[in-house]
CSV table of C-alpha atoms in Angstrom, one decimal:
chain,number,residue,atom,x,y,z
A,11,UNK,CA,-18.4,16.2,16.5
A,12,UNK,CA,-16.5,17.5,19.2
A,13,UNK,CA,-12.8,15.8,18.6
A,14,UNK,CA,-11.5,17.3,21.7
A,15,UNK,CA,-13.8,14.8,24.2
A,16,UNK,CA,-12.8,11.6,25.7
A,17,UNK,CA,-15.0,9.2,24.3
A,18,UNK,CA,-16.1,5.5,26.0
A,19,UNK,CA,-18.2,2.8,24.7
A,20,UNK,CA,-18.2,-1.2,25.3
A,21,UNK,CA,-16.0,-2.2,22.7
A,22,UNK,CA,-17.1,-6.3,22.8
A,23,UNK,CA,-19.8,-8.1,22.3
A,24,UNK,CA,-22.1,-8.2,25.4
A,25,UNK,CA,-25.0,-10.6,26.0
A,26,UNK,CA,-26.5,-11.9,29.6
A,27,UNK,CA,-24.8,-14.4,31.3
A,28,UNK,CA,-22.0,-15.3,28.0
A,29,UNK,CA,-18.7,-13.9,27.3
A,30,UNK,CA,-15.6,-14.9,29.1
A,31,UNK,CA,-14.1,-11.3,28.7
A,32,UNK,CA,-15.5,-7.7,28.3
A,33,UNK,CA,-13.8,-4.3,27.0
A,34,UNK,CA,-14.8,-1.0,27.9
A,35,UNK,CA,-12.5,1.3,26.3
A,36,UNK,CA,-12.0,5.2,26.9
A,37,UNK,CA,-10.1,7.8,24.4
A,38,UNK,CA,-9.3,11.1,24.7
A,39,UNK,CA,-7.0,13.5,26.8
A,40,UNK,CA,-8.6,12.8,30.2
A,41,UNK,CA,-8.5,9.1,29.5
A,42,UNK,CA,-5.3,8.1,31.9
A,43,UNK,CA,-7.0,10.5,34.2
A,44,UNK,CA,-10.5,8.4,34.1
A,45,UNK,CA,-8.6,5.1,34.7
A,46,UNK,CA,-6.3,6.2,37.4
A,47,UNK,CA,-9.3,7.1,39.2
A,48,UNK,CA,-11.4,3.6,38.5
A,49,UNK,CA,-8.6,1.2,38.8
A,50,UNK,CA,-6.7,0.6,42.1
A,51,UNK,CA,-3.7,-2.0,40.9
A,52,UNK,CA,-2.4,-4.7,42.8
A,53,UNK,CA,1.3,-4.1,44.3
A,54,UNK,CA,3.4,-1.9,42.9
A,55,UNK,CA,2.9,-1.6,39.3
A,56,UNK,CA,4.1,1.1,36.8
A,57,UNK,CA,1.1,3.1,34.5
A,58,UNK,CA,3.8,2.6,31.6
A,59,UNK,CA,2.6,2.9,28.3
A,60,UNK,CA,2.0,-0.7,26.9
A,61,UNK,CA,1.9,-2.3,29.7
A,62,UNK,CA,-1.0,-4.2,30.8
A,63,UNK,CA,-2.2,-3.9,34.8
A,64,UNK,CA,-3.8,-6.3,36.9
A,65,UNK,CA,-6.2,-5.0,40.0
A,66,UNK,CA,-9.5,-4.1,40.5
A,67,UNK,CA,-12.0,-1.5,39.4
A,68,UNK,CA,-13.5,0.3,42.2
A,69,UNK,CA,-16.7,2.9,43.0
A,70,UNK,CA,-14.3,6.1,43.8
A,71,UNK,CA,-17.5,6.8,46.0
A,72,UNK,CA,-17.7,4.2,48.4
A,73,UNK,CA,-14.2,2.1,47.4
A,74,UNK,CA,-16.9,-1.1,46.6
A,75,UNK,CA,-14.8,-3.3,44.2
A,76,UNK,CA,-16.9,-3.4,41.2
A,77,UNK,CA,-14.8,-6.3,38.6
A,78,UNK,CA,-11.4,-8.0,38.9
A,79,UNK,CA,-9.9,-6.3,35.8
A,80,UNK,CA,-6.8,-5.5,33.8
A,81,UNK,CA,-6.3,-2.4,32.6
A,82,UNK,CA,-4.1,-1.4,29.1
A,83,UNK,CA,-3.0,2.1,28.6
A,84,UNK,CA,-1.7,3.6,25.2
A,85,UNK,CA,-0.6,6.9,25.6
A,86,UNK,CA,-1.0,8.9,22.3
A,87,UNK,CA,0.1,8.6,19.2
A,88,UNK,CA,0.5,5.1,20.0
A,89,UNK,CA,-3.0,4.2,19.4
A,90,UNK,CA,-5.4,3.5,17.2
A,91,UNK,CA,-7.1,6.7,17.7
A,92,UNK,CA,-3.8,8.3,18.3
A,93,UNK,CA,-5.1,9.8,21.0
A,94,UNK,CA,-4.3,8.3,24.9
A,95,UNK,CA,-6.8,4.9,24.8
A,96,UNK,CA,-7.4,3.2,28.4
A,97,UNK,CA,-9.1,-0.3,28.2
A,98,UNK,CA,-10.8,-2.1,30.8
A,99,UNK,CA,-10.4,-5.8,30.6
A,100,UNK,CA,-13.5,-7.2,32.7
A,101,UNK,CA,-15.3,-9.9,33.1
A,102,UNK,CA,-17.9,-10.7,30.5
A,103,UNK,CA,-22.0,-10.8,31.3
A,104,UNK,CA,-24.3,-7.8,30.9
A,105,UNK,CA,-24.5,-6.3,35.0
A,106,UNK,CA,-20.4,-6.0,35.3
A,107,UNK,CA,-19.2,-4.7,32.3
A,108,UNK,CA,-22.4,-2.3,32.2
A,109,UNK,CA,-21.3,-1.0,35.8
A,110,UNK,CA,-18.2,-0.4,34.5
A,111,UNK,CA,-19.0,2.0,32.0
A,112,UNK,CA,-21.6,4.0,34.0
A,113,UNK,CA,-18.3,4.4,36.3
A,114,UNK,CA,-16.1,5.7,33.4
A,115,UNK,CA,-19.1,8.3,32.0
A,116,UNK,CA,-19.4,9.3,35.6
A,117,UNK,CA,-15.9,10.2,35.6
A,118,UNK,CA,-15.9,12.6,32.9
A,119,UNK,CA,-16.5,10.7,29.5
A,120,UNK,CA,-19.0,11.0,27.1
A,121,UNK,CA,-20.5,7.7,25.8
A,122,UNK,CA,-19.3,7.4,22.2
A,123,UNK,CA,-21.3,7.1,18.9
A,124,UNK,CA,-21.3,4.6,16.2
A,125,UNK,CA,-18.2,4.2,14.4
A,126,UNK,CA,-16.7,7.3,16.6
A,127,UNK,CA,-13.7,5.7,17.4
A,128,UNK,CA,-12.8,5.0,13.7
A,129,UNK,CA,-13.7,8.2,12.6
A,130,UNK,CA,-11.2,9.7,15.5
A,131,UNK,CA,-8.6,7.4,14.2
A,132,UNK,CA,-9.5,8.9,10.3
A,133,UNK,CA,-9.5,12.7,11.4
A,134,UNK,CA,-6.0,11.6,13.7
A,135,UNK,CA,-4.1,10.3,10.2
A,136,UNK,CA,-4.4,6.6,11.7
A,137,UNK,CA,-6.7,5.1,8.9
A,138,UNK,CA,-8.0,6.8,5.4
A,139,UNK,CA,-11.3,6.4,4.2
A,140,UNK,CA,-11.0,3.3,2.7
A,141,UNK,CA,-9.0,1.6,5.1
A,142,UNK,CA,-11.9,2.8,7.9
A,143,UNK,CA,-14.5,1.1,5.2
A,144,UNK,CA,-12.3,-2.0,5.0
A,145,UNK,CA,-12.6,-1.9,8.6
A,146,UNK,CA,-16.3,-2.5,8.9
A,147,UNK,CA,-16.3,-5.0,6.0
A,148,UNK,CA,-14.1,-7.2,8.1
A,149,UNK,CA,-15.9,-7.1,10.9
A,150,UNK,CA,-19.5,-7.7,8.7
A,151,UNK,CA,-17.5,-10.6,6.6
A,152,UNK,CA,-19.6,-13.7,6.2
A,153,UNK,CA,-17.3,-16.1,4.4
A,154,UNK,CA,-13.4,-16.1,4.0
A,155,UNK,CA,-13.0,-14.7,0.6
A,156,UNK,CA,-15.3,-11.6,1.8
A,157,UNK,CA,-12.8,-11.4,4.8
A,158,UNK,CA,-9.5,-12.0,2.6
A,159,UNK,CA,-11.2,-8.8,0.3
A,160,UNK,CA,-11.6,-6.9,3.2
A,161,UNK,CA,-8.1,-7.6,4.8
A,162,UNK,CA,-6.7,-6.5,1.1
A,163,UNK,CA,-8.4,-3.0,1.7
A,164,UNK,CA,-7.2,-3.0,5.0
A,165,UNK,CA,-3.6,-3.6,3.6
A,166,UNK,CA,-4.3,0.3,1.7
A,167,UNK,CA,-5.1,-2.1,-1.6
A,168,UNK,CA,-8.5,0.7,-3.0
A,169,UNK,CA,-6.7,3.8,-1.5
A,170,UNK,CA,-3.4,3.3,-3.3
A,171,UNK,CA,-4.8,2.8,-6.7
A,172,UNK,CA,-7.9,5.4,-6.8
A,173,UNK,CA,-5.1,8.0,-5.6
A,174,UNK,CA,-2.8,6.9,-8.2
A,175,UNK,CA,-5.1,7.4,-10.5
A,176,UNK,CA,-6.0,11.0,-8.9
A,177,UNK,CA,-2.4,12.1,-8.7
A,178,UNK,CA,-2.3,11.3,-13.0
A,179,UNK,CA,-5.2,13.8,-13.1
A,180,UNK,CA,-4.1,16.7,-11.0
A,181,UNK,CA,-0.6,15.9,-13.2
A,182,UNK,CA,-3.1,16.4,-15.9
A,183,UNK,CA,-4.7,20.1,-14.5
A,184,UNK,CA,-1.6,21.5,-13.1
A,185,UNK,CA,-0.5,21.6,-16.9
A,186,UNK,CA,-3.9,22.8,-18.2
A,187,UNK,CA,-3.8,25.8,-15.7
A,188,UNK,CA,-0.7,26.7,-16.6
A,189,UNK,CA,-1.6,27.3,-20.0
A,190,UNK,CA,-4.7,28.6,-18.2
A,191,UNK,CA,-2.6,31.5,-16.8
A,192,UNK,CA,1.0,31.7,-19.1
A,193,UNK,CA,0.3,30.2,-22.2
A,194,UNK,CA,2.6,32.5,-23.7
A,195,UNK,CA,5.2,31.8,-21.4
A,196,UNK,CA,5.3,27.9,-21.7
A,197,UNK,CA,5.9,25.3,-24.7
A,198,UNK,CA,2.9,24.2,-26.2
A,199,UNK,CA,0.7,21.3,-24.9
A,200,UNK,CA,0.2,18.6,-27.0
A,201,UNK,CA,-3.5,18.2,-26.4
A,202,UNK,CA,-3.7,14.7,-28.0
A,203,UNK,CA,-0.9,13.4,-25.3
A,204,UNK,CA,-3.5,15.0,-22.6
A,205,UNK,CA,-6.6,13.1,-23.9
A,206,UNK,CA,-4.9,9.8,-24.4
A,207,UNK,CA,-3.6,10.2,-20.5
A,208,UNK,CA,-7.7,11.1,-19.6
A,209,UNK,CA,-8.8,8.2,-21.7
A,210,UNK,CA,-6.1,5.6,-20.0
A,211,UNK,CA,-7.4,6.7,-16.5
A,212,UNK,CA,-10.7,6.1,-17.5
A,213,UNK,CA,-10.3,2.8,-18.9
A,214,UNK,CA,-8.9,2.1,-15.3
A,215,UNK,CA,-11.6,3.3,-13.9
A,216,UNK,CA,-13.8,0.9,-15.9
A,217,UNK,CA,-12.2,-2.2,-14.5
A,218,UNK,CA,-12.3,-1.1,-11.4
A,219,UNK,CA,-16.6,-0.7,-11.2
A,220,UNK,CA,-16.6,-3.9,-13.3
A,221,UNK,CA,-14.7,-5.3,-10.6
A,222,UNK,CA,-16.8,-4.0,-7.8
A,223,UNK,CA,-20.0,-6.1,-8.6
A,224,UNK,CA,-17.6,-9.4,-7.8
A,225,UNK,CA,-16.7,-7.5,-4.5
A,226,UNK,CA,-20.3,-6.7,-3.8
A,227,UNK,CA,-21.4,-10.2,-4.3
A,228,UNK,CA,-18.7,-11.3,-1.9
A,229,UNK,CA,-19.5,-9.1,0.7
A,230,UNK,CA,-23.3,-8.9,0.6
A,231,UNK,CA,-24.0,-12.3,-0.7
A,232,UNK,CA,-27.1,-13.5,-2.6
A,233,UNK,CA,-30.7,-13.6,-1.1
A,234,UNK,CA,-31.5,-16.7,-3.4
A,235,UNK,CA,-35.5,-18.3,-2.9
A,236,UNK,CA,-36.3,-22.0,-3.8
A,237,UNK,CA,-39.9,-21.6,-5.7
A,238,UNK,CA,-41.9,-24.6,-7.9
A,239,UNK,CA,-44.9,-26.4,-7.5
A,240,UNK,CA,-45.4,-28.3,-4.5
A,241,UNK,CA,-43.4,-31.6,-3.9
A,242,UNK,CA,-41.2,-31.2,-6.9
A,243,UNK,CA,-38.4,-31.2,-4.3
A,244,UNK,CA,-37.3,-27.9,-2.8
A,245,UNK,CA,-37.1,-28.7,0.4
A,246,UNK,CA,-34.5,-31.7,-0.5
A,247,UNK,CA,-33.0,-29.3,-2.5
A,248,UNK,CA,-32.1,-27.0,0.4
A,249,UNK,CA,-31.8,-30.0,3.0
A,250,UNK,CA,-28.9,-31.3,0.3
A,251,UNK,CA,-27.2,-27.7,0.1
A,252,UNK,CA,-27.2,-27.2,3.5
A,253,UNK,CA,-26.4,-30.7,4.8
A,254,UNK,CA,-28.8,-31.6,6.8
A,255,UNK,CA,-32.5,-31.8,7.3
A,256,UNK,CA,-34.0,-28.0,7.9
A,257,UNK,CA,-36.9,-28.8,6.0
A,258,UNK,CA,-39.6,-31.7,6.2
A,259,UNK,CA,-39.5,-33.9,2.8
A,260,UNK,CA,-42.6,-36.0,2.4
A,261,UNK,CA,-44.7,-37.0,-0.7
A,262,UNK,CA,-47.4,-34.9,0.5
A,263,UNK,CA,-48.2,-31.5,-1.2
A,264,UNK,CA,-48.0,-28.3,0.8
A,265,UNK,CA,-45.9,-30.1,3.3
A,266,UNK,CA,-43.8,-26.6,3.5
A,267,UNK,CA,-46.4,-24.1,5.1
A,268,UNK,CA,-43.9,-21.1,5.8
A,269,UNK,CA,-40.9,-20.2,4.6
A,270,UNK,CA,-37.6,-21.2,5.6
A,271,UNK,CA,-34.1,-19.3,6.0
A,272,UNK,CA,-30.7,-21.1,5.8
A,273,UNK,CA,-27.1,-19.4,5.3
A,274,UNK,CA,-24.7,-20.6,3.4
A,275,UNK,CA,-21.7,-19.8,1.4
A,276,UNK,CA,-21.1,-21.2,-1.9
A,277,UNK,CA,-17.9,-21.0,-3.7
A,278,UNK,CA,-16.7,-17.8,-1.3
A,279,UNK,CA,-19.9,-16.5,-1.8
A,280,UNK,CA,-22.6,-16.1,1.5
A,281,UNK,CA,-25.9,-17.3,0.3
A,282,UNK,CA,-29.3,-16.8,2.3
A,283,UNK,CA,-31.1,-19.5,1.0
A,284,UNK,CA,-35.4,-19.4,1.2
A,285,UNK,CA,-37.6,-22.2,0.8
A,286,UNK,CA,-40.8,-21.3,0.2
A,287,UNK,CA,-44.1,-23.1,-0.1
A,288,UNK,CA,-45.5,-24.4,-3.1
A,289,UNK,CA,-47.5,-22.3,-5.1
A,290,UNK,CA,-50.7,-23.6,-6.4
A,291,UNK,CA,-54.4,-22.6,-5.6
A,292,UNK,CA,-55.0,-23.6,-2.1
A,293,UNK,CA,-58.8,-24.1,-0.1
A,294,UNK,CA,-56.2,-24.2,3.3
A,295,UNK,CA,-56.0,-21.0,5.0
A,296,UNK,CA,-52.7,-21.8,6.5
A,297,UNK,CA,-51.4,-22.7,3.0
A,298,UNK,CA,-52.4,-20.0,1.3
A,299,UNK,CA,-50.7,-17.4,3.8
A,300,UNK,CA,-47.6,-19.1,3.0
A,301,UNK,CA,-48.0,-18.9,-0.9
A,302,UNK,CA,-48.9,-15.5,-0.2
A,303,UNK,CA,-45.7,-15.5,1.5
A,304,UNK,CA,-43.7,-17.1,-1.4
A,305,UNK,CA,-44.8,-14.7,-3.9
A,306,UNK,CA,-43.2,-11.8,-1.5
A,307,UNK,CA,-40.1,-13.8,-1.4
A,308,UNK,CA,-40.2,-13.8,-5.2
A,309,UNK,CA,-39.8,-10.1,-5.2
A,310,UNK,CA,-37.2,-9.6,-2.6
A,311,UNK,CA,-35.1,-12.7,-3.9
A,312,UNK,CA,-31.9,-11.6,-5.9
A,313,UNK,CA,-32.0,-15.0,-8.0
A,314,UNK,CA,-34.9,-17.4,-8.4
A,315,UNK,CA,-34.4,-21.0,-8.4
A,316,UNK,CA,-37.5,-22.4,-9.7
A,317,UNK,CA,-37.4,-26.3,-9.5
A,318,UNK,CA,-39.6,-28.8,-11.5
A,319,UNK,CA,-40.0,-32.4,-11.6
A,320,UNK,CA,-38.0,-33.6,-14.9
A,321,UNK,CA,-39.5,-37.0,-14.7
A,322,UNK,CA,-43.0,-35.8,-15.3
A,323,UNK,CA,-41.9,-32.7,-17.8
A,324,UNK,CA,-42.8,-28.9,-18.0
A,325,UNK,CA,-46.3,-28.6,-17.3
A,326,UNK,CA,-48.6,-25.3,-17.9
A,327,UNK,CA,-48.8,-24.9,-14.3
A,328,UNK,CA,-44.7,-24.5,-14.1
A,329,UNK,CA,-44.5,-21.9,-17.1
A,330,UNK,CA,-47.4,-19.9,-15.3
A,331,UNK,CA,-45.1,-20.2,-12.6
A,332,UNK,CA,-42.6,-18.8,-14.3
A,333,UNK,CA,-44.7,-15.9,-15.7
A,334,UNK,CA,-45.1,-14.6,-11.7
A,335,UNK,CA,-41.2,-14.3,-11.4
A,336,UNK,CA,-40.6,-10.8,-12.0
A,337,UNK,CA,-38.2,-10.0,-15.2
A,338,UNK,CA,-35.7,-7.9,-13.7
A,339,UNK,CA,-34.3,-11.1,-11.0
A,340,UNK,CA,-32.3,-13.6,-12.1
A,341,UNK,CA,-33.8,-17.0,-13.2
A,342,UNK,CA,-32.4,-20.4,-12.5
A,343,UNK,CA,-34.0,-23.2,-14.0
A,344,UNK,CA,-33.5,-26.6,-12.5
A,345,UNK,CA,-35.1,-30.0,-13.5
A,346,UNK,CA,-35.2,-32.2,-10.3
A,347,UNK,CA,-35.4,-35.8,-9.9
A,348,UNK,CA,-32.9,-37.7,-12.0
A,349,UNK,CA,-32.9,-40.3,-9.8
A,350,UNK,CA,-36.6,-41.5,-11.0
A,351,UNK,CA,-35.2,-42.3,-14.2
A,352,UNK,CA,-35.4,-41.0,-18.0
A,353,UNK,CA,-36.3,-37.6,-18.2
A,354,UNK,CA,-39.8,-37.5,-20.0
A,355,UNK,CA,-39.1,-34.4,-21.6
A,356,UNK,CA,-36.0,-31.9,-21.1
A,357,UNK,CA,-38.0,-28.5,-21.1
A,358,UNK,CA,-35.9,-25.5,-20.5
A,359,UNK,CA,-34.0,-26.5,-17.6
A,360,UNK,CA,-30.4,-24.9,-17.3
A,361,UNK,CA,-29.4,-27.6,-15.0
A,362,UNK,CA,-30.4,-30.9,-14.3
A,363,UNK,CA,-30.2,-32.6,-11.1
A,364,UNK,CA,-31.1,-35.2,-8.3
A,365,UNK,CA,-31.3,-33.1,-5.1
A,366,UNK,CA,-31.5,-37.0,-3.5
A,367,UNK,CA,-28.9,-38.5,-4.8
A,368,UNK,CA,-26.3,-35.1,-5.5
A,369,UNK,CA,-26.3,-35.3,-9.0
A,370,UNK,CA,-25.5,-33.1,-11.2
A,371,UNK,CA,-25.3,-30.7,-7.8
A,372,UNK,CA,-21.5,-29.1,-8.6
A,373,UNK,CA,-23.0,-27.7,-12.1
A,374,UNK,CA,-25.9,-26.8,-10.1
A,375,UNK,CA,-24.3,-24.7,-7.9
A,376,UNK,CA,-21.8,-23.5,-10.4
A,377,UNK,CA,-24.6,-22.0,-12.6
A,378,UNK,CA,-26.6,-20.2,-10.0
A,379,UNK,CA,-23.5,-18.1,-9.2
A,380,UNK,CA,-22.5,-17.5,-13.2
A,381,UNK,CA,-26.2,-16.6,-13.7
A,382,UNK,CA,-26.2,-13.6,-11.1
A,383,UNK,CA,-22.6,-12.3,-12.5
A,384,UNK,CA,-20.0,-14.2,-10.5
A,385,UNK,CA,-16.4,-15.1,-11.9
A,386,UNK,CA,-15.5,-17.7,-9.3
A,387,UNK,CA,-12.7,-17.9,-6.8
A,388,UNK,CA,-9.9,-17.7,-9.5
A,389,UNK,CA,-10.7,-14.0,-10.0
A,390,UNK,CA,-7.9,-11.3,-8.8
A,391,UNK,CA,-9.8,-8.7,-6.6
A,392,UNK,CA,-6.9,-7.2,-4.5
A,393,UNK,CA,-8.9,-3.6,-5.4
A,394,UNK,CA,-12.7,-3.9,-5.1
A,395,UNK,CA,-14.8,-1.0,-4.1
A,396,UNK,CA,-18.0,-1.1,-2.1
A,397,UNK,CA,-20.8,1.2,-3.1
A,398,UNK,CA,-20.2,4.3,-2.2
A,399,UNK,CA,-17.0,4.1,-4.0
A,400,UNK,CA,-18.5,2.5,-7.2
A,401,UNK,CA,-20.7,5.7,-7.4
A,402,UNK,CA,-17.9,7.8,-7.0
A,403,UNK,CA,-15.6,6.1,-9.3
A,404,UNK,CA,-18.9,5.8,-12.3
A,405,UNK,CA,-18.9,10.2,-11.2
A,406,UNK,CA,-15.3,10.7,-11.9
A,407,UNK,CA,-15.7,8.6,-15.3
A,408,UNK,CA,-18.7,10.4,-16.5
A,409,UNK,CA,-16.6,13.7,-15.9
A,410,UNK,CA,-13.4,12.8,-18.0
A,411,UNK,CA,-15.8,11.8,-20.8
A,412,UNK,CA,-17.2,15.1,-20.6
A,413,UNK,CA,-13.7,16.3,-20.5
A,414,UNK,CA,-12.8,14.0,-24.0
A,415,UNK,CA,-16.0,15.7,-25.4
A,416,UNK,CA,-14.5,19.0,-24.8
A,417,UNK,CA,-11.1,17.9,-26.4
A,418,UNK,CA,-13.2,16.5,-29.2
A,419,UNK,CA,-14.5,19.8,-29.7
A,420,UNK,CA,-11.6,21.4,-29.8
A,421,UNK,CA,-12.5,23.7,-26.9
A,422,UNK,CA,-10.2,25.9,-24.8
A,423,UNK,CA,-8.0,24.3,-22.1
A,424,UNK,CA,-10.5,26.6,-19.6
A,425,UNK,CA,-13.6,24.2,-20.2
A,426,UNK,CA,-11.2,20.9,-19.8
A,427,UNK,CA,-10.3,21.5,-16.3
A,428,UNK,CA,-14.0,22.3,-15.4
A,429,UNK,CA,-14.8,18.2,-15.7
A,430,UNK,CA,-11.5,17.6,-15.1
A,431,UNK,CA,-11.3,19.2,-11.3
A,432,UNK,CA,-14.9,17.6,-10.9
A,433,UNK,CA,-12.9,14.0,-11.6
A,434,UNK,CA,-10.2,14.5,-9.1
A,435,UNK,CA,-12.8,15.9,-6.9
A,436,UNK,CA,-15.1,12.3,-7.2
A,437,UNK,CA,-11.9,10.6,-7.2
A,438,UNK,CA,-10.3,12.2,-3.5
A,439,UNK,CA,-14.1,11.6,-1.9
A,440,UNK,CA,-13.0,8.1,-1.9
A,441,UNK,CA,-10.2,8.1,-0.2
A,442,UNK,CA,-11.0,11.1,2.3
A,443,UNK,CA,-8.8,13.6,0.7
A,444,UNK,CA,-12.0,15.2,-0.1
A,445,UNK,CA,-14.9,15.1,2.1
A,446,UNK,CA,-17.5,17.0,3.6
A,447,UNK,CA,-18.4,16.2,7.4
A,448,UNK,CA,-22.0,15.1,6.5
A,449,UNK,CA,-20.4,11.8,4.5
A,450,UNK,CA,-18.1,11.0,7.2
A,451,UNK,CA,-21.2,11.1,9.4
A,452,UNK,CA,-23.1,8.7,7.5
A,453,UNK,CA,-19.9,6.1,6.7
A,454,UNK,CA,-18.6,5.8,10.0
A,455,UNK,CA,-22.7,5.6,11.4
A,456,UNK,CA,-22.5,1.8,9.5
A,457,UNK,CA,-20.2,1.1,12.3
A,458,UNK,CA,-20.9,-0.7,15.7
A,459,UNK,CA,-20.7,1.1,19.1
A,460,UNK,CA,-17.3,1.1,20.4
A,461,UNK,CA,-15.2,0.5,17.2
């Protein structure tokens, strides 16, 4: 990456014909340069820092006005590159705000990569590693808790604990290498003190990759399919959840031919919902691509939802049913149809329901979250890592209890610090403190053009 480059991208969303308001934005040393050169200003206005300009952008070529614009300039380190940022305020649509930026590359910038801003404002000191991954999670959130999460890492929530936690260990080493080196010449460490302080740090550790599978679930969601034998009431089950008729309900089996997508968030938690059709053996071509089709579902599905008809009981064709779901994906029983009276037999529903009438639909929806893992709203999750930091954190655990095992063994203070620098190591990857260029590269590609 070549850091010393002024950098320009679209920084809004762009599509033809929609958007009130475009931003092209520029960073780098020659940015002030590239926008004195575009932007002719109305009157006599000052290129103060902070200040926003009103005028027009114009072809330095032939003086065409391309956009009425304003123009922001933020000299550096006022920035959140902390490098001198020039943004274009245009008008919105695909042709303007596109000539804009073929004026701005033409002028001397280079069009910027994924995620390159961010990663300018992370090698600048603006943002560590954590905050920069907080970033993108607020921008990807799909409900408000995933956004509140996301907004508590941008608040420096992950990267004050994990290096907490680091700063304990390389407390820890310091004191090991200096028995490393002058034993002689220091009072003797207590190595029981040492392995309690390694064994607190891991128990931390532990909570916080419990933790992390809430976070995950609140960030990525739940790809959830709808499966049963046909007209046991799926599609009213989804049409119910949703609030409103996405799928056709008739008495008729095989009504549902394809399968059907609906998002939804449930308790905080984003929920892509699948209907699929009812699998049975089929002489319909049409049909049997979509029971094809539902069987794929089944194995791409983080939690089944297989629905029967309580009123007529668990047959031999719902436990083969069953049998197809794969073992490693969450299961979620429901018994449908309440409303048709007495239940002839119970079977092994976990829930029961009337996906007409509602009932029994808040225990419904309280048990497919519980079944894949999920605490609820109440939970505290100020500090929840995302994956890469999960693996990292489960690294830097595995290393102190190699560490333990070594002060189990009574070994010298030389083979502690081998884990032990590995730990702090793991633990500084998180945060940035430690990283090589190749991982920056790949967390900072997850962002969008122009952020």
């Amino acid at each position: 990456m070549n850091n010393s480059s002024t950098i320009a991208a679209i920084a809004t969303a762009v599509a033809a014909g929609e958007g009130s308001v475009a931003i092209v934005r520029i960073s780098g040393s020659e940015a002030e340069k590239i926008g004195r050169k575009l932007f002719v200003s109305a009157g006599q206005q000052q290129w103060d820092s902070h200040r926003v300009l009103y005028g027009h952008v114009c072809d330095p070529a032939t003086g065409e006005r391309i956009d009425e614009a304003l123009l922001l300039l933020m000299r550096a380190p006022r920035s959140f590159t902390r490098e001198t940022v020039v943004e274009l305020h245009c008008h919105g649509g695909v042709v303007v705000v596109q000539r804009v930026l073929d004026l701005v590359l033409a002028a001397g910038a280079e069009r910027a990569k994924a995620g390159e801003f961010s990663q300018r404002a992370f090698l600048n000191g603006r943002l560590d590693l954590t905050r920069a991954e907080a970033l993108i999670d607020l921008i990807t959130a799909r409900s408000g808790r995933a956004a509140q999460l996301a907004m508590a890492g941008l608040a420096g929530g992950v990267q004050e604990k994990i290096e907490a936690l680091r700063q304990r260990l390389l407390d820890q080493l310091a004191e090991l290498e200096a028995r490393v080196d002058f034993e002689e010449d220091l009072p003797a460490l207590n190595p029981q003190a040492v392995a309690t302080e390694l064994k607190n740090v891991a128990e931390e550790l532990q909570l916080l990759i419990a933790a992390a599978s809430q976070g995950q679930l609140l960030r990525e969601g739940l790809r959830v399919a709808i499966v049963g034998r046909p007209n046991v009431g799926k599609s009213s089950l989804l049409n119910h959840l949703c609030g409103n008729e996405r799928a056709i309900v008739t008495d008729q089996a095989g009504t549902t031919r394809d399968l059907l997508d609906v998002d939804l968030v449930i308790d905080g938690v984003p929920i892509s919902l699948v209907d699929t059709a009812g699998i049975r053996s089929s002489e319909d071509i049409v049909e049997q691509l979509g029971i094809e089709r539902s069987r794929k579902a089944l194995a791409s599905a983080d939690v089944v939802i297989l629905v029967y008809n309580i009123h007529i009981g668990w047959t031999p064709n719902d436990e083969s049913l069953k049998i197809e779901i794969p073992k490693e994906i969450h299961l979620l029983i429901a018994g449908n149809k309440l409303d048709l009276g007495e239940a002839k037999e119970a079977g092994p529903a976990n829930v029961k329901i009337s996906a007409q009438t509602g009932e029994g639909m808040k225990q419904f929806k309280s048990e497919l979250l519980t079944t894949c893992g999920y605490c609820g709203e109440g939970i505290g999750l100020e500090v929840a890592l995302n994956h890469r930091q999960k693996d990292l954190a489960a690294s830097a655990k595995h290393a102190l209890a190699r560490c333990l095992d070594a002060a189990a063994n009574g070994l010298p203070w030389d083979f502690w610090t081998i884990d032990l620098r590995d730990a702090i190591s793991q633990l500084g990857e998180i945060t940035g403190a430690e990283i090589s260029e190749a991982v920056l590269d790949r967390v900072f590609s997850k962002f969008c053009i122009g952020k």
